[in-house]
Structure formats: C-alpha cells, structure tokens
Coordinates of C-alpha atoms in Angstrom, one line a residue:
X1 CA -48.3 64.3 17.6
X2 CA -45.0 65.9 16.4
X3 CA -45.1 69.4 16.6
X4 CA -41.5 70.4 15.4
X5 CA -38.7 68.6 12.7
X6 CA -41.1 67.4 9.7
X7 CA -43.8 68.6 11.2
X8 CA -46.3 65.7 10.7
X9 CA -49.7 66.0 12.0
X10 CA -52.3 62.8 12.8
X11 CA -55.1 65.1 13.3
X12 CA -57.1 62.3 13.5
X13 CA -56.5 58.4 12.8
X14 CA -56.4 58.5 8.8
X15 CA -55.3 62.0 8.1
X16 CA -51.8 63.4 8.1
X17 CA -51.8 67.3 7.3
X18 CA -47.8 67.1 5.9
X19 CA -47.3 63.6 3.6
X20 CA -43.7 64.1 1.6
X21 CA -43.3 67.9 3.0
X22 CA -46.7 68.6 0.7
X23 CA -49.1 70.6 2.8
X24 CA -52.5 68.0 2.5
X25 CA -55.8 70.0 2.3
X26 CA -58.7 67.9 1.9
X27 CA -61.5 69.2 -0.5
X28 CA -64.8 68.3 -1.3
X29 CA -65.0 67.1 -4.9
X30 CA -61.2 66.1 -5.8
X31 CA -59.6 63.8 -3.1
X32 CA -56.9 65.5 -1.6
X33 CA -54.8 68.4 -2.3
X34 CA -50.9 68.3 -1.5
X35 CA -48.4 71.2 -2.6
X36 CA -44.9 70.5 -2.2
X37 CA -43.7 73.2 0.8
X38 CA -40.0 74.1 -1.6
X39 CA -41.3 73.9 -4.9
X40 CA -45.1 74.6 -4.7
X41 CA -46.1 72.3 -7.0
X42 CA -49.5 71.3 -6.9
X43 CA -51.7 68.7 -7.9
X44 CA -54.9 66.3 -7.0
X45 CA -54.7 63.0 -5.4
X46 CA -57.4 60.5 -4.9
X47 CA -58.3 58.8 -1.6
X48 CA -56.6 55.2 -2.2
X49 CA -53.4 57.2 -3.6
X50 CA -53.2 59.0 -0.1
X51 CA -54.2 56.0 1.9
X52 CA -51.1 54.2 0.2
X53 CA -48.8 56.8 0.0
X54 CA -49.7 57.4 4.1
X55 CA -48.3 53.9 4.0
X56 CA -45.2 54.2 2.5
X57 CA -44.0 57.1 4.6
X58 CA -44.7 55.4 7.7
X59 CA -42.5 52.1 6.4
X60 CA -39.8 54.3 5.0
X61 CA -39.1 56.7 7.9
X62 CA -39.5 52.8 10.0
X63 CA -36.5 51.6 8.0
X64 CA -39.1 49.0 6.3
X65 CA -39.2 47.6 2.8
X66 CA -42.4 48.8 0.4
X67 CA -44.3 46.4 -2.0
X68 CA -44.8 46.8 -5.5
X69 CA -47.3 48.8 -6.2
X70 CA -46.1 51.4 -3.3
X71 CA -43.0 51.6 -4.9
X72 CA -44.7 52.9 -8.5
X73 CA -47.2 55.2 -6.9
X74 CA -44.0 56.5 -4.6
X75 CA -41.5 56.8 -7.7
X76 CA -44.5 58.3 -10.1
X77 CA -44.6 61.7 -7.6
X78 CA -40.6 61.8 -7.3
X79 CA -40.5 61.5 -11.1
X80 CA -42.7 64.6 -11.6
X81 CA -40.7 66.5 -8.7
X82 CA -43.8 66.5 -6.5
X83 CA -41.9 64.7 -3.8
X84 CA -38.5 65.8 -3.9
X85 CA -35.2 63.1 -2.8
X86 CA -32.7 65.2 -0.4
X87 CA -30.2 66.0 -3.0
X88 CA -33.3 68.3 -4.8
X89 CA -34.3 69.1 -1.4
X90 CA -30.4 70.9 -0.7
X91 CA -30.5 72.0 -3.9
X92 CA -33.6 74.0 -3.6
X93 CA -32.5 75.7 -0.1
X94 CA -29.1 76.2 -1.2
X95 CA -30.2 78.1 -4.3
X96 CA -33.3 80.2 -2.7
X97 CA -30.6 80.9 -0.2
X98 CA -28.5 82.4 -2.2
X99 CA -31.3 84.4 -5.0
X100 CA -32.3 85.6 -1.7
X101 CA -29.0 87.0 -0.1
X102 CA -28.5 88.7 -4.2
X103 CA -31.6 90.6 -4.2
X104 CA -31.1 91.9 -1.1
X105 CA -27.1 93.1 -1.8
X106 CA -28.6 94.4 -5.5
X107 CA -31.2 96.4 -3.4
X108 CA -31.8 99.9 -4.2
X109 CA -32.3 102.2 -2.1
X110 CA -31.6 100.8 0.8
X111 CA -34.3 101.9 2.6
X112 CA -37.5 102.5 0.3
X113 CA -40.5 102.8 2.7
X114 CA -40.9 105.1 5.9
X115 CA -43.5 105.7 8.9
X116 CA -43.4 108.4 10.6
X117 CA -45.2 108.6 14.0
X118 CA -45.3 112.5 15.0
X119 CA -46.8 111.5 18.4
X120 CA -47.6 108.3 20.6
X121 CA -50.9 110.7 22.4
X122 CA -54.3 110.3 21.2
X123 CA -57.6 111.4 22.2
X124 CA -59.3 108.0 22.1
X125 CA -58.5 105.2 25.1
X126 CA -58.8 102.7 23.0
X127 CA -59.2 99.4 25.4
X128 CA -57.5 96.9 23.1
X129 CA -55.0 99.4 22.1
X130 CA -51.2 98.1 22.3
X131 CA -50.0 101.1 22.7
X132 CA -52.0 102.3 25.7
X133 CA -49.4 101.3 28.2
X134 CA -46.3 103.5 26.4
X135 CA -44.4 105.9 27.8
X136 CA -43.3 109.4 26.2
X137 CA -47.3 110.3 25.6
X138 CA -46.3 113.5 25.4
X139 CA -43.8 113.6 23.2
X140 CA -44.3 115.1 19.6
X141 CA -42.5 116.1 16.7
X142 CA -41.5 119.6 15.1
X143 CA -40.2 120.6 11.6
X144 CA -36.6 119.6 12.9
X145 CA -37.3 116.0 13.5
X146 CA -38.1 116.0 9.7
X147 CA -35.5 117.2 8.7
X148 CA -33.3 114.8 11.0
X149 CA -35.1 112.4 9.3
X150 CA -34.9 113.5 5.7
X151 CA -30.9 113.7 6.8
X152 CA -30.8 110.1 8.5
X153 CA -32.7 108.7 5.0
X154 CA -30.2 110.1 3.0
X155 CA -27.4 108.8 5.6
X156 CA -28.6 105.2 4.7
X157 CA -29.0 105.1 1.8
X158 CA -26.3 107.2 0.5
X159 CA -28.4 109.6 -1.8
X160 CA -28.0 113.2 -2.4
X161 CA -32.1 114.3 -1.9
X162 CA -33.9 112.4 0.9
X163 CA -36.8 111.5 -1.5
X164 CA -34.8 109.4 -3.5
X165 CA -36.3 105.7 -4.0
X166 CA -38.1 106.5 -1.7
X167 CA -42.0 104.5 -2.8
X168 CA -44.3 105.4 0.2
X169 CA -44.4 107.4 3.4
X170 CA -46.9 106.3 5.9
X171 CA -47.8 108.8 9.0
X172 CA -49.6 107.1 12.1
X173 CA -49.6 107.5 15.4
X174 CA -51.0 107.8 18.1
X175 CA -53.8 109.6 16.6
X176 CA -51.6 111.6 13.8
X177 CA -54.7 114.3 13.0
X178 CA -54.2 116.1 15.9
X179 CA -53.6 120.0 15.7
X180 CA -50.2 119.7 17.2
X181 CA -49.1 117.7 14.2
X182 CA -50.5 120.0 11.1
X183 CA -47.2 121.8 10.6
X184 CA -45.2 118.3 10.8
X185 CA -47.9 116.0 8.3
X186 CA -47.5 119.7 5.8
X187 CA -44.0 119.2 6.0
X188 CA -43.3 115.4 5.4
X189 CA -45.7 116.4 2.3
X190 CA -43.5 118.8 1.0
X191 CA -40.6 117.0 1.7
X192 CA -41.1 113.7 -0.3
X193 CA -44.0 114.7 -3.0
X194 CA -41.1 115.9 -5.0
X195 CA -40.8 111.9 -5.6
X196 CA -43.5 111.4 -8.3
X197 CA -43.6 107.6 -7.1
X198 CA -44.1 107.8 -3.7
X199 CA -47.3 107.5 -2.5
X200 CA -48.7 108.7 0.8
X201 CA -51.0 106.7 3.7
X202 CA -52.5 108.6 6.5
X203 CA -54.1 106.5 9.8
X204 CA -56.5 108.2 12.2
X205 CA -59.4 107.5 14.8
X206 CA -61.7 110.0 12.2
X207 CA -62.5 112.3 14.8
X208 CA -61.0 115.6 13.6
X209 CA -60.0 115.5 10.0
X210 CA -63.2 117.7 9.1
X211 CA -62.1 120.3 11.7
X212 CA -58.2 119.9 10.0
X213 CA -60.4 120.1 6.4
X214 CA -58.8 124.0 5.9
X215 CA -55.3 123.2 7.0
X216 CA -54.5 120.1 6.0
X217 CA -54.6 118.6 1.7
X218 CA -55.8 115.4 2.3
X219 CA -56.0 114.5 -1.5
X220 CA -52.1 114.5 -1.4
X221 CA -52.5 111.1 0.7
X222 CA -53.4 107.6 -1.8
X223 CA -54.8 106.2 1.1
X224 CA -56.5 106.6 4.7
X225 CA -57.5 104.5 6.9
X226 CA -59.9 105.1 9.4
X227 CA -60.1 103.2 13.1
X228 CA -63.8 102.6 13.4
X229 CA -64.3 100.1 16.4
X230 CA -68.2 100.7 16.9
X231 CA -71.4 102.8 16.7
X232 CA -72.2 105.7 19.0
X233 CA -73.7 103.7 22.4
X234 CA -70.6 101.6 22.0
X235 CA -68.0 104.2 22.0
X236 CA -67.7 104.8 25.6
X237 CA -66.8 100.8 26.5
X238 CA -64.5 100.0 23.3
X239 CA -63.3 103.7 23.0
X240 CA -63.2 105.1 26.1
X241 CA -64.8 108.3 24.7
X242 CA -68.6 110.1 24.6
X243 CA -71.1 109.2 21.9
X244 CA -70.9 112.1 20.1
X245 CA -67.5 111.2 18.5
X246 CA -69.0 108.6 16.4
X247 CA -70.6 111.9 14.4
X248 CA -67.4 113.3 14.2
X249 CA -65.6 110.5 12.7
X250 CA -68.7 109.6 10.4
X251 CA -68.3 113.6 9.3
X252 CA -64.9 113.1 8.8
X253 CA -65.2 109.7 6.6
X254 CA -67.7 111.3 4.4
X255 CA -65.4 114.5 3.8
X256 CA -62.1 112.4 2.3
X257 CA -64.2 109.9 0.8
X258 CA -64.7 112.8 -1.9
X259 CA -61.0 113.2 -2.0
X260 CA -59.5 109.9 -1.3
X261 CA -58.7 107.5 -3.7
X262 CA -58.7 104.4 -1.3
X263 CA -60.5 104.8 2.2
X264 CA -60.3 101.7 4.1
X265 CA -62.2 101.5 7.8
X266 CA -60.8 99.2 10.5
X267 CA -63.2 97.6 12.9
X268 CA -61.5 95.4 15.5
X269 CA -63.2 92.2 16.9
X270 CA -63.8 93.1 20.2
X271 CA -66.4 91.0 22.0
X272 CA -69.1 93.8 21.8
X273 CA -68.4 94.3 18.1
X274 CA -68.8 90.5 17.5
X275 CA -72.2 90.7 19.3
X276 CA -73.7 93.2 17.5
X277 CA -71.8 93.3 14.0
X278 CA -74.9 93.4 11.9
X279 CA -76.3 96.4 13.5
X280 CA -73.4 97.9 12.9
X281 CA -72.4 97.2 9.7
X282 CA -76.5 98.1 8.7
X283 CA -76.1 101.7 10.8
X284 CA -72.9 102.2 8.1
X285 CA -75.0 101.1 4.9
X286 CA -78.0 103.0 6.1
X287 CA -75.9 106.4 6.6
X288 CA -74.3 105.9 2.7
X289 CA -70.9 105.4 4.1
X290 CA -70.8 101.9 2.0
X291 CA -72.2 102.6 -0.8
X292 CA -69.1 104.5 -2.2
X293 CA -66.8 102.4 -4.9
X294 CA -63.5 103.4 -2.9
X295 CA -64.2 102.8 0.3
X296 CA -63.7 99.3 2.0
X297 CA -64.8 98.0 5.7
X298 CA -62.3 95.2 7.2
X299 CA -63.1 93.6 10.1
X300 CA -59.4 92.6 12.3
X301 CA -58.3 90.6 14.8
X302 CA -56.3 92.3 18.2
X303 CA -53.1 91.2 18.4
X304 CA -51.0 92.0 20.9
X305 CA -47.8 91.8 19.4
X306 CA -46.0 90.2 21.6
X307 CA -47.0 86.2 22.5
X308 CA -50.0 85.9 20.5
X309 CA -51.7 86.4 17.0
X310 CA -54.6 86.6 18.7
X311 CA -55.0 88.5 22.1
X312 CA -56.6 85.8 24.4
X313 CA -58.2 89.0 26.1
X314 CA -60.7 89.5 24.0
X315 CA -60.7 86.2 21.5
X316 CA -59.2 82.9 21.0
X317 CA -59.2 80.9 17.9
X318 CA -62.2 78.9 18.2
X319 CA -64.2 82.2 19.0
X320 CA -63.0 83.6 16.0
X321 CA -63.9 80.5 13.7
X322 CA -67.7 80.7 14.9
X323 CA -67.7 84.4 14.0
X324 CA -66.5 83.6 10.8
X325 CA -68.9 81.2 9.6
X326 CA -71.8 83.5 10.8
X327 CA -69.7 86.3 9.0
X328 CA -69.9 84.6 5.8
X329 CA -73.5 83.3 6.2
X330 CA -74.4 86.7 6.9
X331 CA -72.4 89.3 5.6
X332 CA -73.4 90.0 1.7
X333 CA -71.6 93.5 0.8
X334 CA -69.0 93.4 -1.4
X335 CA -66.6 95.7 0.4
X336 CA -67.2 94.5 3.8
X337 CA -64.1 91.6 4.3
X338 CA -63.2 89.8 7.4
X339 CA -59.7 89.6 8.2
X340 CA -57.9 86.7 8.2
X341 CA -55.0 84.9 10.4
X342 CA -51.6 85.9 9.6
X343 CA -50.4 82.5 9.5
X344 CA -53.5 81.0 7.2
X345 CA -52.9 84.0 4.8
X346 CA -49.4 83.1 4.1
X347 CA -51.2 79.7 3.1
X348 CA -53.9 80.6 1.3
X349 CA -51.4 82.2 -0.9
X350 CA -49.8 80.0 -2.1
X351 CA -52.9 77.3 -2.1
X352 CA -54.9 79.8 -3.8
X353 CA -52.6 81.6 -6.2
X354 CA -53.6 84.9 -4.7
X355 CA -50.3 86.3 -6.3
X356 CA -49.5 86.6 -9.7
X357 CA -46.0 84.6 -8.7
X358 CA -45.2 82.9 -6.4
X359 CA -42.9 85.0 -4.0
X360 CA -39.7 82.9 -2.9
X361 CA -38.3 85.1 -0.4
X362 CA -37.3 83.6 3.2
X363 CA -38.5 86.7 5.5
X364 CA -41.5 86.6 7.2
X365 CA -42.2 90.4 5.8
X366 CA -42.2 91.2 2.1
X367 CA -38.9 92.4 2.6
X368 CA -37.3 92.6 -0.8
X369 CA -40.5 95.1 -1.9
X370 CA -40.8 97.1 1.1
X371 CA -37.7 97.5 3.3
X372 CA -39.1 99.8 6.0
X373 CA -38.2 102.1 8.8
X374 CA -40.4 103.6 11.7
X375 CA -39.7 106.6 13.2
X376 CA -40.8 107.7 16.5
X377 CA -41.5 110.8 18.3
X378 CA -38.6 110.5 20.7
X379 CA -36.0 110.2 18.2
X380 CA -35.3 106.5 17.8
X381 CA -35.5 104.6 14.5
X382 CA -36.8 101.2 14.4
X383 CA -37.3 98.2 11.8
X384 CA -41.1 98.2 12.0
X385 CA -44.0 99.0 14.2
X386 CA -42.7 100.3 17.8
X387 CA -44.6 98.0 20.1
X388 CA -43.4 98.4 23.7
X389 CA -40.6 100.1 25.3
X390 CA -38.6 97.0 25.6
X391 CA -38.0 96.9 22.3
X392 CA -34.4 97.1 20.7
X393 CA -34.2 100.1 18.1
X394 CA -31.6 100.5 15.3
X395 CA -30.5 104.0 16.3
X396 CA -31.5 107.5 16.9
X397 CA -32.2 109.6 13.6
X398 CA -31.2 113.2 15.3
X399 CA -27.8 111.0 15.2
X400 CA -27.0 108.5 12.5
X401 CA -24.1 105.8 12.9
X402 CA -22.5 103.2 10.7
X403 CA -23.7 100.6 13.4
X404 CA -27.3 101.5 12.5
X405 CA -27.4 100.3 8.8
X406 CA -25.3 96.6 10.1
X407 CA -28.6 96.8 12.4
X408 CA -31.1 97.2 9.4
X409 CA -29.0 94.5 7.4
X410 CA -29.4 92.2 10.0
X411 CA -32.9 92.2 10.0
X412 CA -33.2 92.2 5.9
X413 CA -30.8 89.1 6.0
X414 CA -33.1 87.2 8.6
X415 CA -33.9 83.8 6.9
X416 CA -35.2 80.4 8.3
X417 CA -32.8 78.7 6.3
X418 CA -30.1 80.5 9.2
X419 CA -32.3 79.3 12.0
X420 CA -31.3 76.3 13.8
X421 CA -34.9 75.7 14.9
X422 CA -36.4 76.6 11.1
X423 CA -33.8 75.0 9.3
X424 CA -35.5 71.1 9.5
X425 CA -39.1 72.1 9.8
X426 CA -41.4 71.5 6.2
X427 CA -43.2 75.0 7.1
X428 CA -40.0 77.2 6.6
X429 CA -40.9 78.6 3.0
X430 CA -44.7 79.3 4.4
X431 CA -43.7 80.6 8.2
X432 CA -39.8 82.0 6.8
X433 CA -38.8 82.6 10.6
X434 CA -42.1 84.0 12.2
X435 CA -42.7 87.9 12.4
X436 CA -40.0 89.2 14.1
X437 CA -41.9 91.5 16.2
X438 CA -43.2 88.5 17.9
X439 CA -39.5 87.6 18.2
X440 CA -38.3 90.7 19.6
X441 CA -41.4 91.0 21.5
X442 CA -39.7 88.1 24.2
X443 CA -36.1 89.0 23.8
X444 CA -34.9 86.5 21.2
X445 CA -32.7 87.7 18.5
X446 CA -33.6 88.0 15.1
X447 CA -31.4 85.0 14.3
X448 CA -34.4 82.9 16.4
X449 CA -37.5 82.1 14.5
X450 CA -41.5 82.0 15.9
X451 CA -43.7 79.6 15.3
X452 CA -46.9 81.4 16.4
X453 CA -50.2 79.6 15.6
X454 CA -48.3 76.8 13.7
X455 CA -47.4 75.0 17.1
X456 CA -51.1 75.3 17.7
X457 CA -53.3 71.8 16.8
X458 CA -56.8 73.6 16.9
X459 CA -54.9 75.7 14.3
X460 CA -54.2 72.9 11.9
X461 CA -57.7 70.6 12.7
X462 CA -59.4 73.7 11.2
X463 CA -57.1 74.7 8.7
X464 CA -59.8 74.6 5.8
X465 CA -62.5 76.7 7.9
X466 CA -59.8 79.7 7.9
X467 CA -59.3 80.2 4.6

C-alpha cells in the first residue's frame, strides 16, 4: 500500500479509495461515489464502471495498452472533466495558486481576528489539559498590556483606531473568569465594542461567572463556551477539583444562558466520560440545562497538539469509532453533537456540501476569513493557539517590529502547492499542508506540510463510519 505520491489505497483486494485523484466513497444504494480532489466534481458510478475503470489505471500507470470498451468508459469521464489530463491538472494548481496569493495581497485588514489570553493560571487541574505543563502560571495581564496590544494591532495593520476591521475578539485562558482578570476582560470590552461588527467569545471552566455576575456584562460577549468534562462524583479524577464545583458551574450556565445568545458546553472524551455519557448527558436534561434553544452540548476529542489528532493517552481511533456508533444509536437530542476528526471534517465538506461554496483556499486554516493572532500573558504574539513553550512566536506586542508582520505573512502564504512533500500527493486541496500547529509542534517550518491521520490506514478502512 502507497501511503505518499498519488496516494492510492487497496484497502482490500477490489477497492481503491483514490481512482483518477477522485476520492471513492462507497454507498449503499448508488455504486460508488468519486469527486475529483482539484475540481470537486462529483457524480455516481456503478460497480462494473469501477471494476473497469480500476483496470485501466492499473494498465496505464504499467505502460500497457487498454481495449475498447476501456478506452470509451476512460475518455467519457475526461470528456466531462471528471478525470482531468495533466495539462488541466497544472492548470488548475497554477491558477488556485495564484487566486490564492491575490486574496491574500488584496487582504484587509491585515490582521482581523484576535485572542487574548490574560493568564495561563486556572483553578481547575484539568488531567487532559495541554496546557498543564506551561510555564509563566503566574503571569497575568493589566490595562497596559491592552493597550500594547491595541498599539501592536494598529502597528500591523496600519490603521489609525485599533478596532478597525477588526471582526471578533476571543478572550481565553487559562481560566479567563478569574477576579484578577475583571479590570482586563472590561477593558478589551471597551476597547473594540466601538466596532459595531466585531463580535465577542468568552471561554471558561463555569465555575465563577455567577460570583463575577455584578462586575462583569456578559451580554456584551455573542458567544460562551463553557468547559464541562463531567458530573459532580467525576470532578475530582477528570478535574482535579471537589464535587461542589459542578454546582457552581451549573449556576453559572444557567445565569448567561438568559443573556447569551449562543452558549456552547464542551465535554471532552475522556475514558470516564465515555463510560458513563448517558448519565451524564440525562443529569444535564433532567436539571433544564438542555432544554434551552441557544444552548448546544458538543462532545470533543483531546488532542494534544503536537504528534497526534487524537491523544493516544486517553483514546485512539478505533476507541473513538465504537463510541460513535453507540453515540448515534443512543444519543436522540437535537443539540447534543459529537465531534468529529479534523481530517474527516475537511471531507465531509466537500462530500457533503456542508458549505454554501466550495472554499478553494490552500491553508489548512480558513485563513483568508479569519487571519488571527494570539496574545499571551507574557507578552509574546503568536499565529494561533500557544501550545508549549517550544513554540516559535512572531514577536512581542509591548514591542512591534517590521520582522513580525514578514512572520505573519509567512504563515498566511503557507500553501501545499509550495510543499515539496504536498506538492504530488491527490489530498493536497482536502489536507492543504496539515495544521501547522502540528508542524510547529516538532520543529518543522511552516514551509513542511503534516499528514496527520491521512498516513493512517485504519483512518481510510473506516472512512465512511466517521462521517
């Protein structure tokens, strides 16, 4: 089995996942599906058409002459641009290529989305947490290292007001809804509500927005999400905390749930969640926390961010497929999901149509819609999440430098079609380089693609389960 170039797959003895560079998904009622992995294109295909075109793949790429009645079925796909010849092939890289290197020079603002982290400390220990190993717990921010930031924004981008273009500010942490960080969260309120377009995100454990109820207007934020990884016996093990916290956060869900236009809660598959999901999904529904229209409860997978999608620690792949069909066998709420893989999402996508077009960009992030910054309590700027202290930042915002925007640019520029490893493979348009926290995460550049779960073959022999 060839894991890299044109990525074919014999996943078993009649079945090639990739025919053509179409992705093949086998369905139930119609044959086979194949969508072309530049174009998209889409269409049906019946079991004798896939048997022969199998057939003529395996004689062409072997140098050997095809019959007849291969050579119609073959032409009648090129023909309609379902398989493409590698003049269209170089035609459609060069020219995605190129769109995407224009929409990213016609960008503006530079920078349009921000997180701001005012501290790394939390009062939960949570046990899958990535960042339970940082350094700097201590460190928090003041009014001033808003203000740096509002000065570093406008640095980038070259506006007069920070707010400018500026379309959503997310604060995190740590746990950000400690008292220590009241003053700051007021602050980066006031600072960029005078954007009428920005919308605000808030993430917390739950356990003391109802004693920050008085100081702190949580129906400025257009979204919180709340970190709820288990019911009250189970805090102590996944949390590291007492019992009585689950009140607290269950208090605090049901105070911005009256205030809060989206509330989403976060459960994380630990083993002990997994075990006992349906009690805790029924202690939820029984207390009234699901019955409310704007609320939502997602169940995630742990990822470390560094070598795996999923952290081995506490789940591996075909762990995660089991739970899944006893999730959806079970689970009968409408606002009770299951999270899915990263890489199967990108997928089901564009399988699915989950977007109203399809989005041709060649970064693994949706770059072009949200180019992002993180800011962290010690001072240092980085391109996304902060995930270890290994990890290379674009600058310091308490002191802005030209060097830092060629940083940010090289990271919006980062396209498989500039990867030597990427450049070949049929997944480049689905995959587009890997995240590149995973990159950073082992010390390649960001001119180095990941491959992630696509090198995996348990990944692709259960393709159609994760979806």
């Amino acid at each position: 089995m060839d894991i890299g170039g044109r990525m074919i797959r014999n996943l078993d003895t009649n079945f090639k996942r990739i025919l053509f560079d179409n992705l093949v998904l086998r369905t139930r009622e119609k044959g086979y599906l194949i969508m072309n992995l530049r174009s998209f294109r889409r269409t049906f295909i019946t079991e004798e058409q896939y048997e022969i075109l199998c057939q003529v793949e395996q004689r062409l790429e072997n140098n050997q002459k095809i019959n007849r009645e291969e050579e119609q079925i073959y032409h009648y796909f090129l023909e309609r641009r379902q398989f493409l010849s590698t003049e269209q092939i170089k035609s459609y890289d060069d020219n995605r290529f190129l769109w995407y290197k224009n929409k990213i020079d016609a960008a503006w603002p530079l920078v349009n989305s921000l997180t701001i982290t005012p501290t790394f400390s939390c009062n939960f220990k949570c046990k899958y947490c990535y960042q339970r190993e940082f350094p700097d717990k201590s460190s928090y921010m003041e009014k001033e290292d808003i203000d740096a930031i509002c000065e570093y924004v406008k640095f980038i981008n070259g506006t007069e007001c920070c707010f400018d273009g500026i379309k959503s500010v997310s604060i995190n942490g740590g746990e950000s809804c400690q008292p220590r960080n009241v003053e700051v969260i007021n602050y980066v309120l006031e600072k960029f509500s005078k954007n009428k377009e920005c919308t605000f995100g808030l993430y917390t454990n739950g356990s003391q927005l109802t004693m920050l109820k008085e100081k702190v207007d949580f129906a400025r934020f257009d979204v919180i999400q709340v970190s709820l990884d288990g019911y009250a016996e189970l805090f102590p093990a996944i949390n590291g905390v007492s019992e009585d916290n689950f009140q607290k956060v269950l208090d605090g869900i049901e105070f911005i749930v009256e205030k809060v236009k989206t509330v989403k809660l976060v459960c994380m598959l630990t083993p002990m969640i997994i075990e006992n999901v349906n009690k805790f999904i029924d202690i939820l529904d029984a207390r009234g926390i699901l019955k409310h229209e704007n609320i939502s409860l997602q169940f995630s997978i742990i990822s470390n961010f560094s070598k795996e999608t999923i952290d081995s620690e506490f789940m591996d792949l075909k762990q995660y497929l089991e739970f899944r069909k006893r999730f959806k066998k079970e689970n009968t709420l409408y606002n009770v999901h299951l999270g899915t893989i990263r890489e199967a999402r990108s997928i089901a996508k564009l399988v699915f149509r989950e977007m109203e077009k399809i989005d041709v960009g060649e970064h693994a992030c949706s770059t072009l819609e949200s180019r992002g910054m993180m800011f962290a309590p010690n001072g240092n700027v980085y391109f996304c999440m902060y995930t270890g202290p290994d990890k290379e930042e674009i600058g310091c915002y308490r002191s802005p430098k030209e060097t830092d925007k060629q940083k940010y640019m090289e990271n919006l520029y980062r396209s498989a079609n500039k990867m030597p490893m990427c450049r070949e493979c049929s997944l480049k348009y689905i995959c587009r380089g890997g995240c590149p926290l995973f990159a950073s995460a082992q010390g390649m550049s960001l001119s180095e693609g990941y491959c992630g779960l696509y090198k995996s073959e348990y990944f692709w022999e259960s393709l159609e389960e994760l979806f």
